[in-house]
Tab-separated table of C-alpha atoms in Angstrom:
chain	number	residue	atom	x	y	z
A	1	MET	CA	72.629	81.927	101.205
A	2	ASP	CA	71.382	79.060	99.051
A	3	CYS	CA	74.736	77.606	97.942
A	4	LYS	CA	75.405	73.912	97.409
A	5	TYR	CA	79.100	74.484	98.219
A	6	PHE	CA	78.481	76.402	101.457
A	7	GLY	CA	80.701	74.984	104.176
A	8	GLU	CA	83.120	73.499	101.614
A	9	CYS	CA	84.316	76.608	99.736
A	10	GLY	CA	86.855	78.741	101.574
A	11	SER	CA	85.351	81.950	100.196
A	12	CYS	CA	82.675	81.876	102.920
A	13	ARG	CA	82.701	80.980	106.578
A	14	LEU	CA	79.846	79.008	108.093
A	15	TYR	CA	77.691	80.765	110.720
A	16	GLU	CA	74.749	79.367	112.642
A	17	GLY	CA	71.376	80.838	111.755
A	18	GLY	CA	72.107	82.217	108.274
A	19	TYR	CA	72.905	85.731	107.152
A	20	GLU	CA	70.930	87.701	109.747
A	21	ALA	CA	72.564	85.787	112.591
A	22	GLN	CA	76.109	86.272	111.304
A	23	LEU	CA	75.560	89.998	110.782
A	24	LYS	CA	74.143	90.285	114.297
A	25	HIS	CA	77.245	88.520	115.587
A	26	LYS	CA	79.612	90.898	113.761
A	27	VAL	CA	77.750	93.977	114.987
A	28	ALA	CA	77.728	92.734	118.584
A	29	GLU	CA	81.426	91.860	118.420
A	30	ASN	CA	82.355	95.340	117.259
A	31	ALA	CA	79.956	97.110	119.632
A	32	LYS	CA	81.942	95.497	122.440
A	33	ARG	CA	85.255	96.342	120.771
A	34	PHE	CA	84.468	100.057	120.316
A	35	LYS	CA	82.577	100.632	123.573
A	36	PRO	CA	85.437	102.727	125.081
A	37	PHE	CA	84.884	105.266	122.276
A	38	TYR	CA	81.211	104.842	121.336
A	39	ASP	CA	78.437	103.261	123.409
A	40	LYS	CA	75.424	104.037	121.197
A	41	PRO	CA	73.886	101.678	118.615
A	42	PHE	CA	75.694	101.516	115.294
A	43	ASP	CA	73.988	102.600	112.086
A	44	THR	CA	73.850	99.168	110.432
A	45	PHE	CA	73.696	98.595	106.668
A	46	PRO	CA	73.227	94.951	105.636
A	47	SER	CA	74.040	93.468	102.272
A	48	LYS	CA	71.807	91.454	100.040
A	49	SER	CA	72.145	87.875	101.221
A	50	GLU	CA	73.147	86.660	97.733
A	51	HIS	CA	74.125	88.021	94.297
A	52	TYR	CA	75.937	90.994	95.826
A	53	ARG	CA	79.433	90.905	94.269
A	54	ALA	CA	80.165	92.872	91.072
A	55	ARG	CA	83.630	91.433	90.673
A	56	ALA	CA	85.005	87.929	91.181
A	57	GLU	CA	88.089	85.853	90.523
A	58	PHE	CA	88.083	82.111	89.794
A	59	ARG	CA	90.722	79.574	88.986
A	60	ILE	CA	90.187	77.417	85.904
A	61	TRP	CA	90.597	73.705	86.618
A	62	HIS	CA	91.432	71.247	83.826
A	63	SER	CA	90.281	67.626	84.016
A	64	GLY	CA	91.075	66.094	80.657
A	65	ASP	CA	89.135	68.161	78.125
A	66	THR	CA	86.675	69.428	80.749
A	67	LEU	CA	87.064	72.916	82.256
A	68	SER	CA	85.621	74.009	85.595
A	69	TYR	CA	85.735	77.053	87.800
A	70	ALA	CA	87.575	76.405	91.027
A	71	MET	CA	87.902	77.988	94.439
A	72	THR	CA	90.109	77.076	97.387
A	73	GLY	CA	88.202	74.761	99.684
A	74	ILE	CA	88.230	74.945	103.464
A	75	ASP	CA	90.753	72.098	103.383
A	76	LYS	CA	92.992	74.312	101.180
A	77	ARG	CA	92.549	72.036	98.168
A	78	PRO	CA	90.902	73.130	94.897
A	79	LEU	CA	87.115	72.845	94.906
A	80	CYS	CA	85.487	72.671	91.467
A	81	ILE	CA	82.263	74.652	91.190
A	82	ASP	CA	79.729	75.399	88.471
A	83	GLU	CA	77.938	78.301	90.158
A	84	CYS	CA	78.465	80.949	92.831
A	85	PRO	CA	75.556	82.779	94.508
A	86	GLN	CA	77.917	85.518	95.759
A	87	VAL	CA	78.270	87.052	92.295
A	88	ASN	CA	75.630	89.338	90.816
A	89	GLU	CA	72.963	87.968	88.501
A	90	HIS	CA	74.816	89.050	85.349
A	91	ILE	CA	77.996	87.179	86.263
A	92	ALA	CA	76.003	84.175	87.496
A	93	LYS	CA	74.182	83.914	84.173
A	94	LEU	CA	77.387	84.276	82.157
A	95	MET	CA	79.495	81.731	84.046
A	96	PRO	CA	78.167	78.477	82.437
A	97	GLU	CA	77.768	80.127	79.016
A	98	LEU	CA	81.386	81.296	79.125
A	99	LEU	CA	82.825	77.877	79.975
A	100	ASP	CA	80.912	76.361	77.099
A	101	ALA	CA	82.155	79.057	74.715
A	102	ILE	CA	85.782	78.660	75.861
A	103	SER	CA	85.594	74.973	74.934
A	104	ARG	CA	83.871	75.572	71.595
A	105	TYR	CA	86.348	78.256	70.526
A	106	GLU	CA	89.316	76.214	71.845
A	107	LEU	CA	90.577	78.978	74.123
A	108	GLY	CA	91.306	76.767	77.122
A	109	GLU	CA	94.946	75.897	76.419
A	110	LYS	CA	97.013	76.884	79.485
A	111	LEU	CA	94.138	79.055	80.779
A	112	PHE	CA	94.454	79.117	84.585
A	113	GLY	CA	92.229	81.970	85.744
A	114	CYS	CA	89.098	83.935	84.895
A	115	ASP	CA	88.160	87.320	86.421
A	116	PHE	CA	84.786	89.038	86.095
A	117	LEU	CA	84.054	92.760	86.440
A	118	SER	CA	80.414	93.778	86.064
A	119	SER	CA	78.330	96.904	86.457
A	120	SER	CA	74.947	96.724	88.175
A	121	GLU	CA	73.301	96.938	84.764
A	122	GLY	CA	75.364	94.124	83.201
A	123	ASP	CA	78.208	95.947	81.432
A	124	MET	CA	80.864	93.209	81.583
A	125	VAL	CA	84.628	92.780	81.254
A	126	VAL	CA	86.050	89.271	81.539
A	127	SER	CA	89.803	88.635	81.879
A	128	PHE	CA	91.413	85.349	80.859
A	129	LEU	CA	94.748	84.555	82.536
A	130	TYR	CA	97.196	82.357	80.645
A	131	HIS	CA	100.503	80.554	81.024
A	132	ARG	CA	101.299	81.094	77.332
A	133	ARG	CA	101.783	83.912	74.865
A	134	LEU	CA	98.642	85.034	73.035
A	135	ASP	CA	98.900	85.201	69.238
A	136	ASP	CA	96.713	86.357	66.351
A	137	VAL	CA	94.868	83.043	66.276
A	138	TRP	CA	93.906	83.557	69.926
A	139	ARG	CA	92.758	87.116	69.167
A	140	GLN	CA	90.526	86.007	66.278
A	141	LYS	CA	88.836	83.319	68.378
A	142	ALA	CA	88.484	85.672	71.363
A	143	GLN	CA	86.828	88.290	69.190
A	144	LYS	CA	84.201	85.778	68.086
A	145	LEU	CA	83.553	84.677	71.668
A	146	ALA	CA	83.245	88.261	72.898
A	147	HIS	CA	80.822	89.128	70.090
A	148	GLU	CA	78.677	86.041	70.729
A	149	LEU	CA	78.357	86.731	74.474
A	150	SER	CA	78.236	90.556	74.177
A	151	ILE	CA	81.124	91.085	76.563
A	152	ASP	CA	84.467	92.869	76.568
A	153	LEU	CA	87.365	90.479	76.880
A	154	ILE	CA	90.966	90.773	78.024
A	155	GLY	CA	93.692	88.195	77.602
A	156	ARG	CA	96.596	88.385	80.028
A	157	SER	CA	99.857	86.504	80.067
A	158	ARG	CA	103.378	87.375	81.183
A	159	LYS	CA	104.104	90.967	80.027
A	160	GLN	CA	101.085	90.865	77.699
A	161	LYS	CA	97.604	92.387	77.773
A	162	VAL	CA	95.296	91.961	74.780
A	163	VAL	CA	92.030	93.942	74.904
A	164	ILE	CA	89.000	92.883	72.891
A	165	GLY	CA	86.635	95.854	73.162
A	166	LYS	CA	87.358	97.923	76.266
A	167	ASP	CA	89.002	97.321	79.631
A	168	TYR	CA	86.433	99.001	81.868
A	169	VAL	CA	82.776	99.155	82.828
A	170	ILE	CA	80.660	102.188	83.671
A	171	GLU	CA	78.864	101.854	87.004
A	172	LYS	CA	75.868	103.966	87.934
A	173	LEU	CA	75.070	104.688	91.570
A	174	LEU	CA	71.979	106.495	92.760
A	175	VAL	CA	73.037	108.508	95.815
A	176	ASN	CA	70.222	110.357	97.564
A	177	GLY	CA	68.302	110.538	94.296
A	178	ARG	CA	71.234	111.759	92.178
A	179	GLU	CA	72.956	109.527	89.636
A	180	PHE	CA	76.736	109.316	89.671
A	181	LEU	CA	78.860	107.572	87.025
A	182	TYR	CA	82.086	105.709	87.722
A	183	LYS	CA	84.590	104.227	85.296
A	184	HIS	CA	85.807	100.955	86.832
A	185	ILE	CA	88.982	99.727	85.153
A	186	GLU	CA	89.871	96.050	84.953
A	187	ASN	CA	92.546	94.922	87.418
A	188	SER	CA	92.194	98.012	89.618
A	189	PHE	CA	90.474	98.388	92.964
A	190	THR	CA	86.711	98.950	93.002
A	191	GLN	CA	84.201	98.430	95.774
A	192	PRO	CA	82.895	94.869	95.215
A	193	ASN	CA	79.390	95.329	96.650
A	194	PRO	CA	77.689	98.230	94.814
A	195	SER	CA	74.508	98.372	96.908
A	196	VAL	CA	76.451	98.589	100.175
A	197	ASN	CA	78.905	101.031	98.586
A	198	GLN	CA	75.965	103.280	97.759
A	199	LYS	CA	74.864	103.145	101.406
A	200	MET	CA	78.412	104.003	102.536
A	201	ILE	CA	78.503	107.076	100.317
A	202	GLU	CA	75.073	108.208	101.515
A	203	TRP	CA	76.109	107.778	105.157
A	204	THR	CA	79.324	109.777	104.742
A	205	ILE	CA	77.497	112.778	103.283
A	206	GLU	CA	74.449	112.457	105.527
A	207	GLY	CA	73.765	115.689	107.378
A	208	LEU	CA	76.100	117.745	105.185
A	209	ARG	CA	74.532	120.836	103.708
A	210	GLU	CA	76.044	122.727	100.804
A	211	SER	CA	78.881	124.672	102.377
A	212	GLU	CA	81.286	127.484	101.502
A	213	GLU	CA	83.968	125.570	103.358
A	214	ASP	CA	86.314	123.078	101.716
A	215	LEU	CA	87.043	119.377	102.147
A	216	LEU	CA	90.403	117.626	102.345
A	217	GLU	CA	90.316	113.969	101.343
A	218	LEU	CA	93.196	111.535	101.912
A	219	TYR	CA	93.465	108.158	100.132
A	220	CYS	CA	90.873	109.193	97.528
A	221	GLY	CA	91.423	106.234	95.188
A	222	ALA	CA	89.436	106.632	91.975
A	223	GLY	CA	87.062	109.180	93.524
A	224	ASN	CA	84.380	106.847	94.862
A	225	PHE	CA	83.534	109.281	97.687
A	226	THR	CA	85.192	112.380	96.235
A	227	ILE	CA	82.661	112.915	93.465
A	228	PRO	CA	79.539	113.025	95.714
A	229	PHE	CA	81.412	115.055	98.351
A	230	ALA	CA	82.096	117.716	95.721
A	231	THR	CA	78.357	118.488	95.605
A	232	LYS	CA	78.455	119.473	99.310
A	233	PHE	CA	81.599	121.594	99.570
A	234	ARG	CA	82.875	124.706	97.822
A	235	LYS	CA	86.062	122.909	96.805
A	236	VAL	CA	87.647	119.513	97.401
A	237	LEU	CA	91.366	118.780	97.536
A	238	ALA	CA	91.957	115.021	97.229
A	239	THR	CA	95.249	113.142	97.587
A	240	GLU	CA	96.183	109.652	96.486
A	241	ILE	CA	99.559	107.969	96.008
A	242	SER	CA	98.546	105.743	93.060
A	243	LYS	CA	99.088	107.318	89.631
A	244	SER	CA	96.505	105.102	87.912
A	245	SER	CA	93.892	105.861	90.600
A	246	ILE	CA	94.429	109.611	90.192
A	247	ALA	CA	93.967	109.247	86.428
A	248	ALA	CA	90.715	107.326	86.964
A	249	ALA	CA	89.499	109.879	89.527
A	250	LYS	CA	90.012	112.716	87.029
A	251	GLU	CA	88.040	110.783	84.398
A	252	ASN	CA	85.223	110.178	86.884
A	253	MET	CA	85.124	113.878	87.683
A	254	GLN	CA	84.652	114.650	84.003
A	255	LEU	CA	82.030	111.907	83.610
A	256	ASN	CA	79.914	113.654	86.252
A	257	ASP	CA	80.512	117.196	84.951
A	258	ILE	CA	82.045	118.232	88.287
A	259	HIS	CA	84.786	120.857	88.307
A	260	ASN	CA	85.528	121.836	91.915
A	261	ILE	CA	88.018	119.041	92.733
A	262	GLU	CA	91.796	119.213	92.622
A	263	PHE	CA	93.641	115.900	92.715
A	264	VAL	CA	97.260	115.624	93.806
A	265	ARG	CA	99.417	112.501	93.739
A	266	MET	CA	101.196	112.260	97.076
A	267	GLY	CA	101.069	110.446	100.386
A	268	VAL	CA	99.996	111.916	103.689
A	269	GLU	CA	103.549	112.585	104.890
A	270	GLU	CA	104.426	114.531	101.752
A	271	PHE	CA	101.159	116.449	101.819
A	272	THR	CA	101.738	117.440	105.443
A	273	GLN	CA	105.161	118.794	104.472
A	274	ALA	CA	103.639	120.757	101.579
A	275	LEU	CA	100.839	122.175	103.742
A	276	ASP	CA	103.287	123.262	106.438
A	277	GLY	CA	105.747	124.759	103.973
A	278	VAL	CA	108.503	122.321	104.931
A	279	ARG	CA	109.097	121.298	101.311
A	280	GLU	CA	107.971	122.465	97.886
A	281	PHE	CA	106.612	119.913	95.440
A	282	ASN	CA	106.195	120.337	91.688
A	283	ARG	CA	103.017	118.265	91.991
A	284	MET	CA	101.518	121.064	94.120
A	285	LYS	CA	102.562	124.022	91.932
A	286	HIS	CA	99.164	124.256	90.252
A	287	ILE	CA	97.353	124.374	93.597
A	288	ASP	CA	96.839	127.574	95.601
A	289	ILE	CA	96.789	125.903	99.001
A	290	ASP	CA	96.144	129.225	100.784
A	291	SER	CA	92.801	129.548	98.978
A	292	TYR	CA	91.351	126.563	100.837
A	293	ASN	CA	89.349	126.792	104.038
A	294	PHE	CA	89.404	123.275	105.448
A	295	SER	CA	87.209	122.320	108.376
A	296	THR	CA	86.545	118.680	107.448
A	297	VAL	CA	88.872	115.851	106.464
A	298	PHE	CA	87.727	112.534	105.007
A	299	VAL	CA	89.933	109.428	105.112
A	300	ASP	CA	89.484	105.930	103.664
A	301	PRO	CA	92.880	104.300	104.271
A	302	PRO	CA	93.975	100.762	103.297
A	303	ARG	CA	93.665	97.842	105.704
A	304	ALA	CA	96.793	98.965	107.557
A	305	GLY	CA	94.961	102.132	108.619
A	306	MET	CA	96.872	105.365	109.297
A	307	ASP	CA	100.201	105.663	111.049
A	308	GLU	CA	100.604	107.842	114.138
A	309	GLN	CA	101.915	110.811	112.175
A	310	SER	CA	98.908	110.727	109.839
A	311	CYS	CA	96.525	110.546	112.797
A	312	ARG	CA	98.193	113.588	114.364
A	313	PHE	CA	97.836	115.464	111.080
A	314	VAL	CA	94.161	114.548	110.723
A	315	SER	CA	93.554	115.692	114.299
A	316	ARG	CA	94.182	119.282	113.196
A	317	PHE	CA	90.754	119.487	111.565
A	318	GLU	CA	87.432	120.258	113.199
A	319	ASN	CA	85.554	117.323	111.667
A	320	ILE	CA	86.891	113.867	110.733
A	321	ILE	CA	84.983	111.324	108.666
A	322	TYR	CA	86.724	107.933	108.650
A	323	ILE	CA	85.793	104.910	106.557
A	324	SER	CA	87.685	101.745	107.480
A	325	CYS	CA	87.940	98.297	105.928
A	326	ASN	CA	89.632	96.951	109.057
A	327	PRO	CA	87.992	97.418	112.478
A	328	GLU	CA	91.251	96.507	114.247
A	329	THR	CA	93.242	99.362	112.729
A	330	LEU	CA	90.298	101.754	113.134
A	331	LEU	CA	90.277	100.936	116.842
A	332	ARG	CA	94.011	101.621	117.044
A	333	ASP	CA	93.655	104.953	115.227
A	334	LEU	CA	90.750	106.043	117.419
A	335	GLU	CA	93.023	105.738	120.433
A	336	ILE	CA	94.952	108.695	118.991
A	337	LEU	CA	92.087	110.616	117.392
A	338	SER	CA	89.957	110.443	120.554
A	339	GLN	CA	92.565	112.465	122.420
A	340	THR	CA	91.345	115.538	120.561
A	341	HIS	CA	88.023	114.449	119.046
A	342	GLU	CA	84.787	112.809	120.174
A	343	VAL	CA	83.106	110.051	118.177
A	344	GLU	CA	79.605	111.269	117.346
A	345	LYS	CA	78.381	108.489	115.041
A	346	MET	CA	79.517	105.048	113.943
A	347	ALA	CA	78.259	102.702	111.279
A	348	VAL	CA	78.858	99.165	110.027
A	349	PHE	CA	78.604	98.259	106.349
A	350	ASP	CA	78.491	94.547	105.564
A	351	GLN	CA	80.385	94.503	102.276
A	352	PHE	CA	81.395	90.862	102.664
A	353	PRO	CA	78.574	88.610	103.923
A	354	TYR	CA	79.490	85.219	105.391
A	355	THR	CA	83.021	86.389	106.282
A	356	HIS	CA	84.523	88.090	109.324
A	357	HIS	CA	85.303	91.208	107.243
A	358	LEU	CA	83.366	94.396	107.937
A	359	GLU	CA	83.580	98.003	106.721
A	360	MET	CA	83.055	100.640	109.381
A	361	GLY	CA	82.520	104.374	109.514
A	362	ALA	CA	83.181	106.940	112.237
A	363	LYS	CA	82.316	110.634	112.374
A	364	LEU	CA	84.300	112.698	114.858
A	365	HIS	CA	84.136	116.312	116.034
A	366	ARG	CA	86.786	118.261	117.900
A	367	ARG	CA	86.247	118.297	121.669
A	368	LYS	CA	85.349	121.656	123.165
A	369	LYS	CA	88.066	123.124	125.317
A	370	SER	CA	87.074	123.238	128.975
């Protein structure tokens, strides 16, 4: 990556040999780690080496009347920057223009942070974070700035959110030749690397033909995988504990004119109780659980992975598709899942170049009884 701050900014970690070398190192490290469960080559999906992030967060550093973006340096002290080759081209172009406009419109008072959320096509929401209350004067100036730069703008301070325009972007992903639309809401989780996210989705549905069987999805988030999966299964039942994520997932379903998904807000433990008839939940009253014919379960848990009880529940199903943002917890969970299932394919997705982080995928099938 051609970055004048590389080796100083704590957002990246220095590797010998550039991007290809560091990806090779991560793949080799995990091939060794997962060898007890999978000894074939991983399907490997690299990132672009620069301009790959569609969202970014920066501190705002004040030096007299001058404002700068700032990151935490490798020495843990603030490092002032004026560019970042991690962010996509739309954010990179906006960054200097925005700082100039903040100064001209006098919006820098007690501004301490600036967050960017961009679509691949340049739809942009910028959030300003303040240590002061935002008044009508701030709103009038912010409206002029937003109009000049053709962005949507949000001002945040303690117990206050002021929206100039809208608080979301619409992302378009082309998955196996079909376009899918996603509403990404400011200050909520979205996949940061759209091109690698597209490859993840394609890999998860690879080999799936349109089926009369149904899919159970746990930890569905805002429907990133759910929406494309719905084109392959008769019906999808998707669970998620976050109320805001469920609301976004339902909107994304409507955006894509898909109608064979039921979303339910509950965790894995509660859903297991509902499925087994241990407890009745009002949140499940609209769902005829007996009408589903599940053979496949898809999981994309948080970094903590799944607990033992969740792994035992998932082991009930013939096919398991597992996307993980933490190889260490995936390894732990495979120790349980491999007691009943065999790992047939694994993949690595380099969402975060120049860091030790790596997304991984595993496809498992129930072992045949001897």
